Structure formats: structure tokens, C-alpha cells
């Protein structure tokens, strides 16, 4: 097999994997609806809507630091 | 934590707002001059034969494209980053001396690069690669500026209070990474003084001249991989970052579907990079690559419309706001133009359509419904939203803003409709032939037919420039308008009559 053929197979495989990855992600988003921290994805909109410096973060970086 | 009340620090954002406006005026003014030069060639000599070198179309053209792309748009991206970044990460630049320093350094070095670009382009020093005209010393400076921008960005992300990154931040990060990769690879070049010619002479040309490291078809491929993705990571990704922040914020509405914003992000990243070949259809690049680029370009409509529809649906049930607020009008029309150019692009990327469209003014029409209608509108809207907050004053005049909106909308419309007609006419005339295969028209026949459309385009561009000057004036006057209370700044921006 010459290099061009290898490239072609490699390319095809990469694209296929990326497509599967993307669709798996979409499936995850719409079935789980929440991320690993249990935060509903939709509530992340509040990061923009409540963005004053003293507003409470949607999910603070570290709970123990915020006191 | 501390006793002193903490505030967001907009110093750097304000500096970049200034360059957005100034370079916007410069770039658009040069654009209008170019448009009229195409319609009335005598204008190439406006300042007389002696200065023709500096006033002719070919000298000014890269100045226009680079001023609007790397001047106006990039400044707008930086200005909004230094505003949005702090807010959605809930951390102030005042909290870190280092970040403040990097931000200011970023601005001043950027300004140095801008000046050297303007001088060198006017002097006719160029690599002759479209959108990548800068010679190697400037390229190195650009990389330094970009690295500083990145350090500031990741520094701010590093000290954030909000654990997750808001969707706009994803887009800003993608802008940083995307442009870094594109710029580096496309600008690989060798100074000519380092080369040796076939006859043995070395040290050729001035010290600042260079040649591309790629040749022939490879050069074209890298160039349009860069060119197309400069559209992706300069004209789309960061502008989407802006609209995902400013539209929800100004209207007080949560994004229609945050999940949709996430999946269209990955969709966009996945598809855009493969589509650059659509600039090289029917050229010497391999056929499979052209077909691939066509297919990916058509698929590209999905993630593009994913974001645009998400924005329009954010206004669901709130359409009275569009009628009431000129600021929201800008954003809603901006995302409509985004849908429009991402419908038009895929159509032009179909091989049989491209056979008519390529090399014609239809492409120019496409470029400008994207850049004027989407990029320009969105950046102005962002600055309008920021102005009351960074200056703590209401926007000077709502009616001026509304007038500006309509003048510019008419301007864009005249621009792209005239270029559509001109482009398709041109494409059809070039390929028309008689029964024996002789071409039906000579080149000058097309020029004669196109003249009125070129004049209309000039007028359209002029209207847009007039609107931009109104915008500049409005922002300038905002700095001295009525001071506002903090509470007035929650959502809709306060505006004077
Ligand atoms: C789905 C998205 C898009 C697709 C598939 C697409 C496709 C195309 C195609 C086929 C061309 C013409 C190539 C040629 O024959 O010369 C083109 C040119 C161009 N497009 Fe797009 N386009 C898209 C979106 C946009 C947007 C949103 C903008 C700007 C905001 C934009 C800016 C440009 C520019 C600047 C050029 C001209 C490049 C040059 O020849 O100098 N495009 N695009």
C-alpha cells in the first residue's frame, strides 16, 4: 500500500470516528440533560445573565474557597 | 474575601474599542475609495500622476482588506474579549497585576504592528499572498502579539470563579487556537537574502523580502486552507462568541437552547476545516479534494444555522424588543445575515454553481453580506452594549442609532444585490458562445454592462461608511452623556433620545 492510499484510509477512519463522537455527544446532551457535576446544561445561560462580579456563580470553581 | 468592593476593569477593553472605531473608519473609507475607482478609473489618479503609486487600486486594496480584517474586526474581537471574558468568568483584571500588564502590552504591541502594516503596505512591501501580505519581520511581531493575547486569555481563565466556561469563552478559545495554527502554517516563508539563485548569486533582494515555503498547487492549498479558515476563526467563531453573550444580555433572555449551542460549536469546528478547497474548484488541486470541499461546504450550513436559529429563537415571544430597541435590531439582522451568507456560501460551493460564480462579483457580494451584514453589525452592536457599561453613561442618542441602522441596512442591500446581478451577468457573459464555440463577448463588453452596478455598489458602501461615522459619533458623545445608575445597566442599555 502506498502512502496516498494509507492517507486516504486514515482520513476516512478519522472522519468516521469524529462523526461517531459528535453524534454520541449529541445523544449524551439530550438524554442526560445534565453534566457530570449534575448541573443542568440550560442553567449555564445564567453565566451571562447574572454576570456581575458579586453574583453567585452557577457552579463555583471550588466550594471550599468560596466563603 | 477582601473588603474593597471589586469591580471589573475595562481599561484594555476601552483601548481596543478605540482602535475598532478608528481602524473601522480607515478600512471602510479606503473600501469606498476602491469601489469608486472600479466604477470611475480616473480616481486612481485623484492626487495626480506623481502620487499615483500610493492612490492606485492595487496599492490600496490590501490596505482595505487588512484594515477591516486585522484592524477593525480583530480590535473588535479583543475589545469584546476583555469585556466578556471578565464578566462570564466572574473575575476582574484588577485582581492580577500580571494580567493587566499583559493586556496593556497586548494593546501597545498591537498598535506597533498596525502602524508597521500600514506603512509597509503603502510602500508596496508585500508577500503578495491574499490576506497574508505581511513580510516576515511583521509576521514575527504578529506571533508575539498573539502569544501575549493567549497568555492573558488563559491567565484569566486560570483565576476564574465560575467553574464552567460559558459558550462564548469556548468560541474565543477556538479563535485563539485556530488563528494561531493557520497563521503559523500559511506564513512559513524564507527571506530571499538567505537563498541562492540558479546562477549562484546570493543575498537577493531587500532584507525584509521573503518567498513562501510552499510552491505551486501546495501553496494554493495551504493559502486557501488559511483563507477559508480565517473566515471561520476571524469572521464567524469570535462573532458567534459575541452574539451568544450580547444578545441574551441585552434582551434579558436565556439562550434558547444551551445544548444546541454546544453541539453546533463542535459541529462548526469539525466541518469548517475541510471546506477550504471550495476556493480552488476547477484548479489543479486533486479532484477528490474539490469534491470533498464541496460536500463539507454544503454540510457547513447545519452548524452555522444551528447557532443562528438559536439566536433568533432566543427572541421567541420577545419580538416587541426588536421593534423597540435599535441595538437588538442590529443583532437580529446580524444573525439573519449570518444565515444568509451561510446559505449563499454552500450554494456557491456546488461545483456547477461555482463555475459561474468564481472570479466574478458574486463572490464579492457574498463576502460583503457576510462581513458588513454580520461581522460589522455584530461588532457595532457589541460596542453599543459595552459603551454605557464601560463609561457608566447612557448611549447618547437612540434615534441616531435607529437612523444609522436603516442607512446601513440600505447600504448593505444595495451592495450585495448589485454585486449579485453584476456577478451573474459577468459569469454568463464570459461563458456565452456561438454555435461554433467562439466566445460571444469580449472582456470590455462585460465592463461596459457592469458599470452601473459598480456605481451602485459604491453608493451602498458609502451609505455604510456614513452609518459607521454616525456610530463613531454616537459612541464619542456617549462618553459625555448623562451618567447612569448601576441598576439601569442590568439588561437593556439605557439610551438618550
Ligand atoms: C457555510 C458557510 C460558508 C460557505 C460554505 C462559504 C463558501 C464560499 C465560497 C464557495 C466562496 C467562493 C470561492 C470562489 O469561488 O472564489 C467564498 C468566498 C468568500 N467567503 Fe464564504 N462561505 C461561507 C460563509 C462565509 C461568511 C459567514 C463570510 C464572512 C463573514 C464569508 C466570507 C468569504 C470571503 C471573504 C470570501 C472571498 C475570498 C476571496 O476570494 O478572496 N463566507 N465563500
XYZ file of C-alpha atoms and ligand atoms in Angstrom:
607
model
C 0.000 0.000 0.000
C 1.478 3.360 -0.944
C 1.393 6.466 1.185
C -1.543 8.062 -0.672
C -3.704 5.024 -0.014
C -2.744 4.982 3.637
C -3.616 8.649 3.875
C -6.993 8.004 2.298
C -7.844 5.182 4.723
C -6.531 7.222 7.623
C -8.606 10.182 6.591
C -11.737 8.098 6.204
C -11.252 6.462 9.590
C -10.664 9.798 11.283
C -13.794 11.323 9.796
C -15.876 8.299 10.752
C -14.636 8.422 14.338
C -15.280 12.153 14.564
C -18.809 11.686 13.236
C -19.491 8.945 15.787
C -18.011 11.124 18.527
C -20.145 14.101 17.567
C -23.364 12.098 17.417
C -22.546 10.383 20.720
C -22.090 13.807 22.276
C -25.438 15.000 20.928
C -27.064 11.827 22.257
C -25.476 12.442 25.639
C -26.608 16.079 25.744
C -30.219 15.315 25.003
C -30.644 12.160 27.099
C -28.654 13.126 30.216
C -29.518 16.863 30.113
C -27.041 17.405 32.984
C -23.259 17.378 33.012
C -21.031 15.289 35.298
C -21.443 17.784 38.131
C -25.204 17.413 37.929
C -25.709 20.939 36.587
C -28.483 21.262 34.006
C -26.848 22.459 30.788
C -29.543 25.063 30.288
C -28.738 26.778 33.577
C -25.346 27.733 32.163
C -27.106 30.553 30.313
C -27.088 32.303 33.671
C -23.346 32.725 33.419
C -24.128 35.575 31.023
C -27.386 36.786 32.524
C -26.078 37.002 36.087
C -22.550 38.159 35.449
C -21.985 40.926 37.993
C -18.839 40.406 39.972
C -20.801 39.696 43.171
C -23.441 37.427 41.582
C -23.217 33.820 42.719
C -21.533 31.618 40.133
C -23.644 28.875 38.532
C -21.041 26.422 39.809
C -18.101 27.928 41.723
C -14.592 26.733 40.916
C -14.171 25.253 44.347
C -16.820 25.228 47.022
C -14.455 25.468 49.949
C -12.658 28.532 48.545
C -15.949 30.464 48.284
C -16.632 31.515 51.838
C -12.694 37.647 50.850
C -11.470 41.226 50.688
C -13.128 44.411 51.965
C -12.615 46.708 48.997
C -15.531 46.279 46.614
C -14.234 44.616 43.497
C -15.115 45.925 40.048
C -14.472 44.748 36.530
C -11.618 46.658 34.958
C -12.337 47.769 31.407
C -9.131 49.723 30.715
C -7.894 47.395 27.994
C -11.387 46.903 26.557
C -11.695 50.662 26.133
C -8.333 50.893 24.370
C -9.389 48.283 21.854
C -12.787 49.949 21.391
C -10.875 52.988 20.219
C -8.871 51.077 17.613
C -12.008 49.232 16.486
C -13.589 52.550 15.613
C -10.547 54.262 14.126
C -9.424 51.314 12.028
C -13.047 50.718 11.019
C -13.219 54.230 9.630
C -9.879 53.878 7.851
C -10.675 50.465 6.371
C -14.160 51.373 5.226
C -13.083 54.719 3.810
C -10.405 53.013 1.732
C -13.030 50.451 0.671
C -15.352 53.176 -0.581
C -12.496 54.807 -2.491
C -11.694 51.455 -4.103
C -15.325 50.901 -5.072
C -15.482 54.228 -6.842
C -12.126 53.608 -8.502
C -13.562 50.460 -10.042
C -16.529 52.424 -11.348
C -14.555 55.526 -12.339
C -10.923 54.591 -13.082
C -9.828 58.253 -13.255
C -9.966 58.185 -9.463
C -6.802 56.100 -9.466
C -5.083 59.397 -10.108
C -7.010 61.611 -7.663
C -3.853 63.046 -6.180
C -2.117 63.412 -9.527
C 0.333 61.322 -11.531
C 3.125 61.848 -9.045
C 1.276 60.198 -6.185
C -0.461 57.601 -8.348
C 1.761 54.959 -6.827
C 0.001 55.439 -3.495
C -3.530 56.016 -4.716
C -3.975 53.299 -7.304
C -6.307 50.381 -6.747
C -3.656 47.722 -6.391
C -1.770 49.573 -3.676
C -4.879 50.384 -1.677
C -6.688 47.073 -1.963
C -4.643 45.110 0.599
C -4.800 48.138 2.860
C -8.590 47.875 2.793
C -8.806 44.134 3.415
C -6.138 44.114 6.105
C -7.524 47.206 7.833
C -11.029 45.775 8.089
C -9.927 42.234 8.962
C -6.880 42.704 11.164
C -7.748 46.236 12.239
C -11.469 46.643 12.718
C -12.578 43.043 13.245
C -9.624 41.924 15.316
C -9.797 45.006 17.545
C -13.491 44.313 17.997
C -12.690 40.754 18.999
C -10.067 41.925 21.502
C -12.320 44.673 22.902
C -15.177 42.254 23.490
C -12.854 39.597 24.895
C -11.506 41.996 27.534
C -15.113 42.794 28.421
C -16.975 39.483 28.121
C -14.066 37.395 29.397
C -14.002 39.016 32.820
C -17.759 39.025 33.205
C -18.625 35.450 32.404
C -15.612 34.132 34.296
C -16.571 36.466 37.187
C -13.070 37.664 37.740
C -11.688 41.161 37.360
C -8.475 42.069 35.596
C -7.835 44.357 38.561
C -7.199 41.226 40.603
C -3.989 40.458 38.799
C -1.224 42.945 38.078
C 0.277 40.481 35.609
C -2.902 40.186 33.552
C -3.315 43.949 33.495
C 0.256 44.292 32.296
C -0.209 41.651 29.613
C -3.418 43.313 28.454
C -1.772 46.695 28.046
C 1.302 45.192 26.437
C -1.017 43.369 24.067
C -2.610 46.659 23.058
C 0.567 48.676 22.562
C 2.367 45.971 20.609
C -0.726 45.502 18.500
C -0.630 49.199 17.716
C 3.021 48.970 16.686
C 2.137 46.129 14.318
C -0.775 48.094 12.878
C 1.451 51.056 12.139
C 4.125 48.919 10.501
C 1.477 47.170 8.406
C 0.029 50.445 7.171
C 3.435 51.872 6.344
C 4.720 48.753 4.628
C 1.588 48.195 2.564
C 1.542 51.808 1.423
C 5.194 51.465 0.499
C 4.279 48.442 -1.597
C 6.105 45.919 0.560
C 4.076 42.726 0.389
C 4.387 38.965 0.076
C 1.513 39.074 -2.448
C -0.416 36.341 -0.639
C -4.015 37.415 -0.147
C -4.847 38.224 3.497
C -1.255 37.233 4.342
C 0.583 40.175 2.794
C 2.830 40.973 5.732
C 6.553 40.355 5.332
C 8.431 38.157 7.775
C 9.505 40.750 10.362
C 5.874 41.768 10.803
C 4.770 38.146 10.872
C 7.085 37.516 13.791
C 5.684 40.542 15.616
C 2.147 39.292 14.934
C 3.011 35.971 16.544
C 4.336 37.750 19.626
C 1.151 39.817 19.935
C -0.938 36.693 19.549
C 1.009 34.781 22.181
C 0.528 37.653 24.642
C -3.191 37.674 23.867
C -3.263 33.943 24.589
C -1.326 34.277 27.828
C -3.773 36.903 29.019
C -6.720 34.762 27.978
C -5.595 31.579 29.678
C -4.363 33.557 32.664
C -7.822 34.986 33.178
C -9.406 31.584 32.719
C -6.934 30.229 35.269
C -8.108 32.534 38.068
C -11.837 32.322 37.328
C -14.589 31.909 39.939
C -17.051 30.229 37.591
C -16.166 26.590 37.201
C -17.574 26.027 33.719
C -16.682 28.084 30.716
C -19.584 29.950 29.150
C -20.129 29.076 25.490
C -18.675 32.401 24.329
C -15.397 31.518 26.032
C -15.256 28.304 24.033
C -15.549 30.367 20.878
C -12.873 32.840 21.991
C -10.500 29.971 22.800
C -11.211 28.448 19.386
C -10.428 31.813 17.791
C -7.105 31.942 19.577
C -6.095 28.378 18.714
C -7.479 28.433 15.185
C -5.782 31.645 14.089
C -2.522 30.626 15.762
C -2.379 27.407 13.777
C -3.491 28.948 10.474
C -1.246 31.949 10.660
C 1.862 29.984 11.512
C 1.478 27.437 8.763
C 0.417 29.765 5.989
C 3.152 32.293 6.669
C 6.050 29.870 6.590
C 8.458 31.829 4.422
C 12.131 32.156 3.634
C 13.875 35.550 3.478
C 15.271 35.965 -0.028
C 18.679 37.086 1.253
C 19.119 33.571 2.597
C 18.579 31.993 -0.795
C 20.874 31.326 -3.715
C 19.722 31.652 -7.312
C 20.390 29.100 -10.051
C 23.306 31.183 -11.371
C 24.951 31.210 -7.980
C 24.077 34.774 -6.895
C 23.082 35.003 -3.277
C 21.809 37.677 -0.924
C 18.946 38.518 -3.289
C 16.568 41.387 -2.633
C 15.936 43.569 0.397
C 16.384 42.081 3.873
C 12.651 42.113 4.566
C 11.587 40.241 1.414
C 10.648 36.602 1.535
C 9.171 33.820 -0.545
C 6.631 31.271 0.580
C 7.984 27.953 1.719
C 5.387 26.188 -0.412
C 5.177 26.225 -4.169
C 2.541 25.861 -6.858
C -0.550 23.858 -6.025
C 0.651 23.186 -2.496
C 0.945 26.893 -1.897
C -2.576 27.426 -3.198
C -3.932 24.687 -0.964
C -2.282 25.993 2.173
C -3.300 29.527 1.245
C -6.992 28.657 0.946
C -6.978 26.369 3.916
C -5.790 29.514 5.669
C -8.074 31.919 3.799
C -11.225 29.971 4.347
C -10.496 29.284 7.971
C -9.581 32.892 8.560
C -13.240 33.410 7.641
C -14.062 30.657 10.118
C -11.934 31.787 13.038
C -11.921 35.516 12.366
C -15.337 36.274 10.887
C -17.504 33.540 12.338
C -16.275 31.943 15.550
C -15.481 35.131 17.529
C -18.584 36.867 16.209
C -20.692 33.936 17.364
C -18.923 34.350 20.721
C -20.167 37.932 20.787
C -23.751 37.227 19.874
C -24.022 34.398 22.419
C -23.176 36.911 25.085
C -24.581 40.241 23.942
C -27.985 39.175 22.615
C -29.051 37.253 25.747
C -27.613 40.008 27.906
C -29.246 42.915 26.108
C -32.629 41.191 25.801
C -32.556 39.565 29.244
C -33.471 36.234 27.647
C -31.636 32.983 28.321
C -30.169 31.342 25.206
C -32.991 29.383 23.591
C -31.071 26.113 23.906
C -27.695 25.965 25.586
C -27.306 22.358 24.436
C -27.789 23.398 20.829
C -25.038 25.980 21.276
C -22.659 23.258 22.480
C -23.357 20.853 19.685
C -23.192 23.489 16.971
C -19.834 24.525 18.395
C -18.375 21.079 17.833
C -20.176 20.767 14.519
C -18.616 24.004 13.332
C -15.126 23.016 14.484
C -15.476 19.646 12.811
C -16.746 20.801 9.438
C -15.090 24.159 8.747
C -11.524 22.924 8.458
C -12.256 20.673 5.499
C -14.085 23.175 3.335
C -11.243 25.469 2.182
C -10.871 23.618 -1.125
C -14.048 25.287 -2.384
C -11.875 28.292 -3.263
C -9.933 26.100 -5.667
C -12.640 24.320 -7.631
C -11.595 23.519 -11.221
C -7.986 24.302 -10.387
C -5.004 21.951 -10.302
C -5.759 20.511 -6.864
C -6.784 16.834 -6.860
C -10.359 16.202 -7.898
C -11.267 14.255 -4.766
C -10.205 17.221 -2.692
C -12.509 19.523 -4.619
C -15.416 17.127 -4.196
C -14.676 16.764 -0.503
C -14.595 20.546 -0.083
C -17.940 20.862 -1.869
C -19.557 18.265 0.334
C -18.203 19.714 3.559
C -19.267 23.197 2.462
C -22.817 22.051 1.989
C -22.850 20.318 5.366
C -21.498 23.510 6.900
C -24.920 25.073 6.705
C -26.073 22.838 9.576
C -23.823 24.044 12.410
C -23.994 27.595 11.044
C -27.755 27.685 11.112
C -27.648 25.869 14.445
C -26.140 28.963 16.033
C -28.125 31.489 14.027
C -31.505 29.870 14.686
C -30.591 29.507 18.340
C -30.140 33.269 18.462
C -33.358 34.081 16.638
C -35.276 31.684 18.896
C -33.758 33.388 21.930
C -36.028 36.274 20.971
C -39.072 33.982 20.948
C -42.045 35.770 22.468
C -39.940 38.909 22.819
C -40.180 40.312 19.342
C -41.530 43.616 20.638
C -37.953 44.202 21.848
C -36.731 44.035 18.268
C -39.184 46.751 17.336
C -38.356 48.844 20.383
C -34.559 48.636 20.537
C -32.249 49.596 17.670
C -29.482 47.722 19.453
C -31.390 44.462 19.278
C -32.272 45.232 15.661
C -28.568 45.229 14.832
C -28.073 41.833 16.417
C -31.162 40.199 14.950
C -30.370 41.476 11.475
C -26.767 40.398 12.040
C -27.751 36.818 12.716
C -30.153 36.931 9.781
C -27.297 37.998 7.526
C -25.237 35.211 9.017
C -27.901 32.713 7.961
C -27.999 34.360 4.616
C -24.293 34.182 3.843
C -24.046 30.634 5.166
C -26.830 29.651 2.787
C -25.197 31.500 -0.079
C -21.729 30.047 0.614
C -22.778 26.402 0.303
C -24.673 27.212 -2.886
C -21.562 28.821 -4.360
C -19.527 25.810 -3.308
C -21.527 23.474 -5.540
C -19.217 22.828 -8.468
C -21.642 23.747 -11.238
C -22.637 26.971 -9.488
C -19.017 27.814 -8.776
C -18.287 27.503 -12.485
C -20.396 30.629 -12.934
C -19.621 32.359 -9.649
C -15.846 32.010 -9.375
C -13.794 35.102 -10.330
C -16.997 37.175 -10.553
C -18.505 39.891 -8.413
C -20.970 37.442 -6.939
C -18.131 36.318 -4.651
C -17.591 39.926 -3.647
C -21.319 40.169 -2.929
C -21.135 37.070 -0.738
C -18.113 38.401 1.123
C -19.869 41.627 1.955
C -23.241 40.349 3.054
C -21.178 38.301 5.499
C -18.779 40.993 6.612
C -20.971 44.103 6.520
C -24.261 42.487 7.492
C -22.973 40.012 10.046
C -19.491 40.918 11.307
C -19.890 44.703 11.113
C -23.380 44.805 12.598
C -22.459 42.492 15.423
C -19.290 44.349 16.391
C -21.098 47.691 16.402
C -23.899 46.193 18.487
C -21.353 44.810 20.943
C -19.687 48.192 21.328
C -23.066 49.876 21.758
C -23.866 47.457 24.562
C -20.472 47.918 26.179
C -20.328 51.716 25.938
C -22.868 52.517 28.712
C -21.192 49.978 30.967
C -17.589 50.950 30.469
C -18.311 54.694 30.505
C -21.171 54.425 33.033
C -23.241 56.712 30.837
C -26.322 56.210 28.713
C -25.959 55.872 24.951
C -26.036 59.391 23.594
C -28.838 59.023 21.055
C -31.300 56.264 20.319
C -32.746 57.985 17.261
C -29.299 58.442 15.758
C -28.725 54.741 16.284
C -32.022 53.887 14.610
C -31.209 56.147 11.660
C -27.805 54.534 11.389
C -29.404 51.093 11.365
C -31.640 51.890 8.415
C -28.959 53.732 6.439
C -26.567 50.830 6.806
C -29.213 48.233 6.046
C -29.982 50.018 2.788
C -26.223 50.257 2.165
C -25.616 46.524 2.603
C -28.636 45.695 0.486
C -27.503 47.914 -2.384
C -24.051 46.402 -2.074
C -24.941 42.741 -2.292
C -27.818 42.997 -4.759
C -25.733 44.997 -7.229
C -22.885 42.515 -6.894
C -25.196 39.567 -7.406
C -26.534 40.989 -10.627
C -23.082 42.069 -11.753
C -21.554 38.707 -10.862
C -24.089 36.511 -12.552
C -24.151 38.742 -15.619
C -20.380 38.554 -15.762
C -20.323 34.774 -15.318
C -22.921 34.223 -18.013
C -21.274 36.609 -20.479
C -17.839 35.048 -20.059
C -19.092 31.625 -20.937
C -21.563 32.582 -23.682
C -20.538 31.330 -27.117
C -21.968 30.927 -30.568
C -22.734 27.655 -32.351
C -19.070 27.274 -33.384
C -17.731 27.735 -29.878
C -16.466 31.288 -30.407
C -16.869 33.489 -27.360
C -19.829 35.788 -27.758
C -18.381 38.710 -25.812
C -15.014 40.284 -25.276
C -13.899 41.356 -21.828
C -14.633 45.024 -22.398
C -18.265 44.172 -23.261
C -18.721 42.916 -19.710
C -17.062 46.011 -18.268
C -19.497 48.269 -20.089
C -22.509 46.317 -18.896
C -21.270 46.208 -15.310
C -20.570 49.891 -14.927
C -23.930 50.907 -13.381
C -23.730 48.113 -10.819
C -20.265 49.203 -9.799
C -21.599 52.693 -9.237
C -24.490 51.314 -7.139
C -22.037 49.281 -5.065
C -20.019 52.427 -4.444
C -23.140 54.188 -3.177
C -24.028 51.210 -0.979
C -20.551 51.238 0.538
C -20.722 54.978 1.052
C -24.010 54.622 2.955
C -22.431 52.001 5.181
C -19.472 54.302 5.847
C -21.823 57.184 6.676
C -23.599 54.914 9.147
C -20.266 53.933 10.653
C -19.352 57.577 11.152
C -22.718 58.064 12.904
C -21.796 55.128 15.121
C -18.403 56.651 15.914
C -20.026 59.984 16.741
C -22.658 58.330 18.929
C -20.026 56.451 20.914
C -17.900 59.577 21.201
C -20.835 61.595 22.554
C -21.761 58.750 24.898
C -18.575 59.494 26.816
C -20.130 62.777 27.901
C -23.810 61.766 28.107
C -25.993 61.520 31.233
C -24.391 59.336 33.935
C -26.441 56.268 34.820
C -27.112 54.247 37.956
C -25.687 50.761 38.231
C -29.235 49.367 38.312
C -30.047 50.762 34.878
C -27.400 48.530 33.371
C -28.992 45.182 34.129
C -30.246 44.301 30.663
C -31.452 46.723 28.011
C -28.907 49.503 27.543
C -30.074 52.957 28.619
C -30.351 55.321 25.660
C -30.958 59.022 25.391
C -33.414 60.405 22.837
C -21.448 27.943 5.323
C -20.595 28.907 5.289
C -19.874 29.391 4.032
C -19.509 28.721 2.888
C -19.738 27.253 2.544
C -18.833 29.681 2.041
C -18.384 29.414 0.749
C -17.669 30.299 -0.034
C -17.320 30.103 -1.420
C -17.709 28.884 -2.264
C -16.591 31.178 -1.829
C -16.068 31.475 -3.207
C -14.832 30.830 -3.641
C -14.521 31.258 -5.055
O -15.138 30.698 -5.993
O -13.667 32.151 -5.235
C -16.465 32.055 -0.692
C -15.742 33.240 -0.686
C -15.621 34.050 0.436
N -16.382 33.987 1.584
Fe -17.629 32.481 2.092
N -18.792 30.890 2.674
C -19.419 30.756 3.892
C -19.615 31.757 4.818
C -18.954 32.977 4.821
C -19.080 34.013 5.820
C -20.010 33.957 7.023
C -18.209 35.008 5.470
C -17.888 36.316 6.144
C -18.371 36.768 7.217
C -17.534 34.603 4.262
C -16.527 35.321 3.631
C -15.965 34.990 2.437
C -14.854 35.704 1.851
C -14.067 36.872 2.486
C -14.635 35.127 0.571
C -13.695 35.629 -0.505
C -12.393 35.011 -0.567
C -11.608 35.571 -1.731
O -11.763 35.071 -2.855
O -10.827 36.497 -1.509
N -18.031 33.373 3.883
N -17.157 31.504 0.385
